Coordinates of C-alpha atoms in Angstrom, one line a residue:
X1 CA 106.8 116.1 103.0
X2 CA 106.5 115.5 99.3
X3 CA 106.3 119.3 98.9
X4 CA 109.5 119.3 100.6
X5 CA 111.4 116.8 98.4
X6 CA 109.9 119.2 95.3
X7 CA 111.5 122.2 96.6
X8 CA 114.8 120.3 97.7
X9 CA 115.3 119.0 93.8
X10 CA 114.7 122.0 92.0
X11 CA 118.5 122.4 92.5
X12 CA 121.8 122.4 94.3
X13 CA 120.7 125.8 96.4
X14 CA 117.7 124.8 97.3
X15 CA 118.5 121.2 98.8
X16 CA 122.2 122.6 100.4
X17 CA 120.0 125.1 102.1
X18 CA 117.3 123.2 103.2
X19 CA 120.3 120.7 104.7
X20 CA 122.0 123.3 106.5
X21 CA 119.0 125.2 108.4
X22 CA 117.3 121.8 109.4
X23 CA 120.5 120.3 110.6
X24 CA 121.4 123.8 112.6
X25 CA 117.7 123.8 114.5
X26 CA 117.0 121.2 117.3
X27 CA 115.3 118.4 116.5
X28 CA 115.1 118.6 112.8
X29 CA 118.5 117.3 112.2
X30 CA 116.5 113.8 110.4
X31 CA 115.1 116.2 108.0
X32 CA 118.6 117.2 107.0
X33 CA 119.9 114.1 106.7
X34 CA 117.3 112.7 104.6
X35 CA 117.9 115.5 102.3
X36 CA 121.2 114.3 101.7
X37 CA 119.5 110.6 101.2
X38 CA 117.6 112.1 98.8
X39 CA 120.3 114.0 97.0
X40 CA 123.3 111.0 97.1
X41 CA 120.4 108.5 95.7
X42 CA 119.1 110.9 92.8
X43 CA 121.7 112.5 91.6
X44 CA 124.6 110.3 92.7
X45 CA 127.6 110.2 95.7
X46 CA 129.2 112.8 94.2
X47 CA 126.4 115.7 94.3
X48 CA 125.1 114.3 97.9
X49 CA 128.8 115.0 99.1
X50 CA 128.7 118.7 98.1
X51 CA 125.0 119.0 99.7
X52 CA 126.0 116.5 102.7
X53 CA 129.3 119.2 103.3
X54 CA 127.0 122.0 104.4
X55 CA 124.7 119.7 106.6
X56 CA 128.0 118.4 107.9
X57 CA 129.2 122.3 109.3
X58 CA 125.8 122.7 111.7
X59 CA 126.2 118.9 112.6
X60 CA 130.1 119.6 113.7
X61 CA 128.8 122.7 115.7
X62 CA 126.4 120.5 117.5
X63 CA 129.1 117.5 117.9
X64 CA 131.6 119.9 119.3
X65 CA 130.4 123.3 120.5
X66 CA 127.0 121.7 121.3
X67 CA 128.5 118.1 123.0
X68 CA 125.6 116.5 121.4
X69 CA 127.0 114.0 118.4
X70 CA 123.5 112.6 117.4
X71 CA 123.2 114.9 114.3
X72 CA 126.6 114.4 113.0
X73 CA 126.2 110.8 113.8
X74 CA 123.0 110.1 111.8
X75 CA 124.1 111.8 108.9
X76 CA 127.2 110.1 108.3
X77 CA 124.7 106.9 108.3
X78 CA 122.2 108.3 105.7
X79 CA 125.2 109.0 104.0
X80 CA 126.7 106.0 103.8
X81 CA 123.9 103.7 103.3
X82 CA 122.2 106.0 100.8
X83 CA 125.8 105.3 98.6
X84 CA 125.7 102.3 99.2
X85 CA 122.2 101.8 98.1
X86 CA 122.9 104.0 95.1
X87 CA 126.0 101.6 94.1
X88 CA 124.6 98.4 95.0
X89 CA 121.2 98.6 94.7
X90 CA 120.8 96.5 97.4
X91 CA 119.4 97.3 101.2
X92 CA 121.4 94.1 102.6
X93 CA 124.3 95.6 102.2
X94 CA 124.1 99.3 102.8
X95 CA 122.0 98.0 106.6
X96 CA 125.6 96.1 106.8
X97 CA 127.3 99.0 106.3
X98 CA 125.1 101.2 108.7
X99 CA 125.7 98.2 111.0
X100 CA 129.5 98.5 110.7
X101 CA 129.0 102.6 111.1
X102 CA 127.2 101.6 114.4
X103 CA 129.9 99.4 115.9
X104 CA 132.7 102.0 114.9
X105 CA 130.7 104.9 116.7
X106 CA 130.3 102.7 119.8
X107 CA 133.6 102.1 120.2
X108 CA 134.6 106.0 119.5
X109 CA 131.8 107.5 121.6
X110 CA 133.4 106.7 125.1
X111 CA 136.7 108.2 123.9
X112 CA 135.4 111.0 121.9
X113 CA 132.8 111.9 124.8
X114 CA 133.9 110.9 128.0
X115 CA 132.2 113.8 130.1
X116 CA 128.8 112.9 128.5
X117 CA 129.6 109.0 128.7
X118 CA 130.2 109.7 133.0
X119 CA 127.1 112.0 132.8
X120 CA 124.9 109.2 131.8
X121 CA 126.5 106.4 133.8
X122 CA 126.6 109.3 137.2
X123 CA 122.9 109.2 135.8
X124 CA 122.0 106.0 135.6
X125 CA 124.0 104.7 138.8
X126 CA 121.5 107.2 140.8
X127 CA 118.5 106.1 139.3
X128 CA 119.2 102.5 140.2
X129 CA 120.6 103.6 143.7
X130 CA 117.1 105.3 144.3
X131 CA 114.5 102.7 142.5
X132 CA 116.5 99.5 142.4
X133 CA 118.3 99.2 144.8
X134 CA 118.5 95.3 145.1
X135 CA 119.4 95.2 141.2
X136 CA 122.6 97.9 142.5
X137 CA 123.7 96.2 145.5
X138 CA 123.4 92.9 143.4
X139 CA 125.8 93.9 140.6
X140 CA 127.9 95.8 142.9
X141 CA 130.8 97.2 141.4
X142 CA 130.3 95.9 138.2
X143 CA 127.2 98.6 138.2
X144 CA 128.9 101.1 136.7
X145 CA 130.5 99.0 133.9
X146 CA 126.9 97.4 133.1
X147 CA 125.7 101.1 132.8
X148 CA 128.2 102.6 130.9
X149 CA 128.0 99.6 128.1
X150 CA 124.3 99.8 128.1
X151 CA 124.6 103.6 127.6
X152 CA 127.2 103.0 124.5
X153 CA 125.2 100.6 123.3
X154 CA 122.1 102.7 123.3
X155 CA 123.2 105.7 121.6
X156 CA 124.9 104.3 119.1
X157 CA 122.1 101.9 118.1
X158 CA 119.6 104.9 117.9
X159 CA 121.5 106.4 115.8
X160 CA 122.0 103.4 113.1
X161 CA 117.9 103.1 113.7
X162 CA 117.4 106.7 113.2
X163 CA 119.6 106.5 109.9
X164 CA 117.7 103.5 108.4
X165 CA 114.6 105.1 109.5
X166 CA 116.0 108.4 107.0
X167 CA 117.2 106.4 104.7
X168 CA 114.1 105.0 103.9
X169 CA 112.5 108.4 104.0
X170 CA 114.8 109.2 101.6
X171 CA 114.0 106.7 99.3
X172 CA 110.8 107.2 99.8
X173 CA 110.7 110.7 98.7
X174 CA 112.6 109.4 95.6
X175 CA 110.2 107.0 94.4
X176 CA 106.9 109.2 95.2
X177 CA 109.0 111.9 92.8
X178 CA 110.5 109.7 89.9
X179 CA 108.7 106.0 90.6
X180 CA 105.5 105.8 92.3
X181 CA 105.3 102.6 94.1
X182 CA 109.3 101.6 93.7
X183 CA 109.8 101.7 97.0
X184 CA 106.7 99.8 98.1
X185 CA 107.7 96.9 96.1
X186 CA 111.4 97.3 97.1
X187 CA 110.6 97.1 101.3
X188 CA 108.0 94.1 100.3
X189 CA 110.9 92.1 98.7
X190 CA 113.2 92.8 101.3
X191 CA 115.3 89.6 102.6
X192 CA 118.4 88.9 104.0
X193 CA 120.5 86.0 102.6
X194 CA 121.2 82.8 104.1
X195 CA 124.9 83.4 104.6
X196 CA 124.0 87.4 106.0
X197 CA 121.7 86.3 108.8
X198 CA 123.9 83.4 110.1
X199 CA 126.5 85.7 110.6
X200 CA 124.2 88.1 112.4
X201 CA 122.9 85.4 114.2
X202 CA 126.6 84.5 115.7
X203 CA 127.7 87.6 116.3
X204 CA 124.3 88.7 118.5
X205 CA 124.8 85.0 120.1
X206 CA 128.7 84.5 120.2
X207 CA 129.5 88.1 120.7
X208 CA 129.7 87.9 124.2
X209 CA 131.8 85.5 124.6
X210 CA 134.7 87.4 123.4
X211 CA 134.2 89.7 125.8
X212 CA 132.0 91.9 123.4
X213 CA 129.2 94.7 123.9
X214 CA 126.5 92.8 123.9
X215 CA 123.8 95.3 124.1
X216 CA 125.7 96.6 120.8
X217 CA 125.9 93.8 119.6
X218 CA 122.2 93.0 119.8
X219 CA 121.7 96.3 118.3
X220 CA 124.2 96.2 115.2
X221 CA 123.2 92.3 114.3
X222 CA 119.9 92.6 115.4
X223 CA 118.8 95.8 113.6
X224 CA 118.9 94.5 109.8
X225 CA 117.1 90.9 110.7
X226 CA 114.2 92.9 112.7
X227 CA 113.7 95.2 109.4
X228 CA 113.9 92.3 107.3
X229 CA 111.0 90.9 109.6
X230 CA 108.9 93.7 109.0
X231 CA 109.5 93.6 105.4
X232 CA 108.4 89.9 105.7
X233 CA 105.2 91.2 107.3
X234 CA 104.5 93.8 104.9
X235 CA 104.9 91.9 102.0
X236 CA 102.5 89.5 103.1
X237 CA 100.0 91.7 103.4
X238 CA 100.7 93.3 100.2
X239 CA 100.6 89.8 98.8
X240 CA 97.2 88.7 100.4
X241 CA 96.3 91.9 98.7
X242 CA 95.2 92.5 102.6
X243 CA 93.6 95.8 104.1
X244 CA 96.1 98.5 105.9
X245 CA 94.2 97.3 109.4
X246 CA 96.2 94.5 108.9
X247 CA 99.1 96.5 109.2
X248 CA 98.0 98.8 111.7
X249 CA 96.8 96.0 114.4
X250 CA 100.1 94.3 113.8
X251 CA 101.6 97.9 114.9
X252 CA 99.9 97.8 117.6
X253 CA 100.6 94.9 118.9
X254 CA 104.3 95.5 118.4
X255 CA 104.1 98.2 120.7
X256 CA 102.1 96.5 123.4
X257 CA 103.8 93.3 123.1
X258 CA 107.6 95.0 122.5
X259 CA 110.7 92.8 122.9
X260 CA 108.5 89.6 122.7
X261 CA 107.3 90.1 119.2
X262 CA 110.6 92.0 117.9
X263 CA 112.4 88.4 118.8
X264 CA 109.4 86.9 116.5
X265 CA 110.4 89.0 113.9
X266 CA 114.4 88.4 114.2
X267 CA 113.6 84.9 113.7
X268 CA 111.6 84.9 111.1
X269 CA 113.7 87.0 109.2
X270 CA 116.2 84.4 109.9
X271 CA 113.8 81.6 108.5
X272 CA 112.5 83.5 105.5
X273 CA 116.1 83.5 104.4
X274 CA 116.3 80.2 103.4
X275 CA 112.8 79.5 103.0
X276 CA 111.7 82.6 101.2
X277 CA 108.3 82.7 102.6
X278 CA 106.5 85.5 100.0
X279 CA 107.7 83.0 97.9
X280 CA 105.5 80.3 99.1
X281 CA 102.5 82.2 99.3
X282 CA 100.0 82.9 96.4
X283 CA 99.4 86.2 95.5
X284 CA 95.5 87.3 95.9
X285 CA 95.3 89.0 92.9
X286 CA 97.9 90.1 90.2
X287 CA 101.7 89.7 91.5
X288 CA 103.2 93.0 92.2

């Protein structure tokens, strides 16, 4: 991937190329869009636009022609949070800003794709119908409306995961190229403030109240204070001066243990905001 990032920098051709074919070809759309991470946080909003414009023309095939929206929908959230983490310098508030992007798509997706929406929902009423049955006949009529918001809620939280999950590709490939170990350092010190993860907090536990999503709302709020949990873990482990098993057995246990632990996290990211935790901890060896 590093080769990759070489080629795409050697210059405007290169990188609007690289943009356009991976975007056009199934399942390489992320590859596309971090390009255009990697452009907008290099060489400024400006350039990325001109690169993002030809990644955009595939993507718009796909969204229209194609009736799939996920390309065009993850790069318009590299986009955005790679500008704003070119102009801010700060991750808390381009993830806010891929977390507005996610509630805005959520609420355009039924409109803008109603055929697919019912396709899902026609789906997802049939698999309940045929495996569930008791959950169906228990929620009755209100099936349809529970699948349908789960649906909405779904897609358009993959896609604000899959554009973090570029984004940080992105910058990535930027530090490997022009400052080894930037971005290690960066995701270590990662944390949310106090004032950020209340909100997040309310909206995930208020939301619903108001009648809101609640699935995307879990998603949207949820999304940032979870990354901000890993961070927290990382950084531990980078402050212990700790092996990478570390790491991967706390993988591993995210996966086995799922929801459970990804709670753990949310809160802990909501802890270490006011407690800064790294803080509190002495480093092993030299600070990093």
């Amino acid at each position: 991937m590093r080769a990759l990032a070489q080629f795409v920098m050697r210059g405007p051709l290169q990188a609007s190329g690289v943009a356009a074919v991976t975007t056009a070809v199934p399942l390489l759309f992320w590859i596309g869009a971090a390009v255009v991470g990697l452009v907008v946080l290099r060489l400024g909003i400006s350039q990325g636009l001109n690169v993002g414009l030809w990644a955009l023309l595939p993507a718009l095939g796909w969204s229209v022609f194609g009736g799939d929206p996920t390309a065009l929908a993850v790069l318009l959230q590299v986009m955005l949070m790679a500008s704003m983490l070119r102009t801010t310098l700060s991750w808390e508030r381009a993830l806010l800003g891929g977390s507005f992007l996610a509630i805005v798509m959520g609420l355009v997706l039924p409109m803008a794709y109603p055929g697919l929406m019912d396709e899902l929902v026609r789906a997802g009423v049939g698999f309940y119908e045929q495996y569930n049955a008791e959950v169906a006949r228990s929620l009755g009529s209100d099936l349809q409306t529970v699948i349908r918001d789960t649906m909405n809620a779904s897609m358009a939280g993959s896609y604000l995961a899959v554009g973090v999950g570029m984004t940080m590709l992105a910058r990535s490939w930027q530090s490997g190229l022009y400052n080894p170990g930037g971005f290690r350092k960066e995701f270590h010190n990662l944390k949310l403030s106090p004032a950020v993860t209340v909100v997040l907090t309310a909206t995930m536990v208020f939301g619903p109240f108001l009648g809101l999503n609640t699935m995307l709302l879990v998603w949207v709020a949820g999304t940032p204070m979870f990354l901000a949990g890993l961070a927290l873990i990382h950084g531990i482990v980078g402050r212990k001066n700790l092996s990478g098993q570390w790491l991967a057995m706390f993988y591993v246990a995210l996966v086995l243990l799922g929801p459970s632990l990804m709670i753990l996290l949310v809160v802990l990211a909501f802890v270490d905001s006011w407690l800064d935790i790294r803080g509190r901890i002495k480093p092993a060896g030299p600070a990093e």
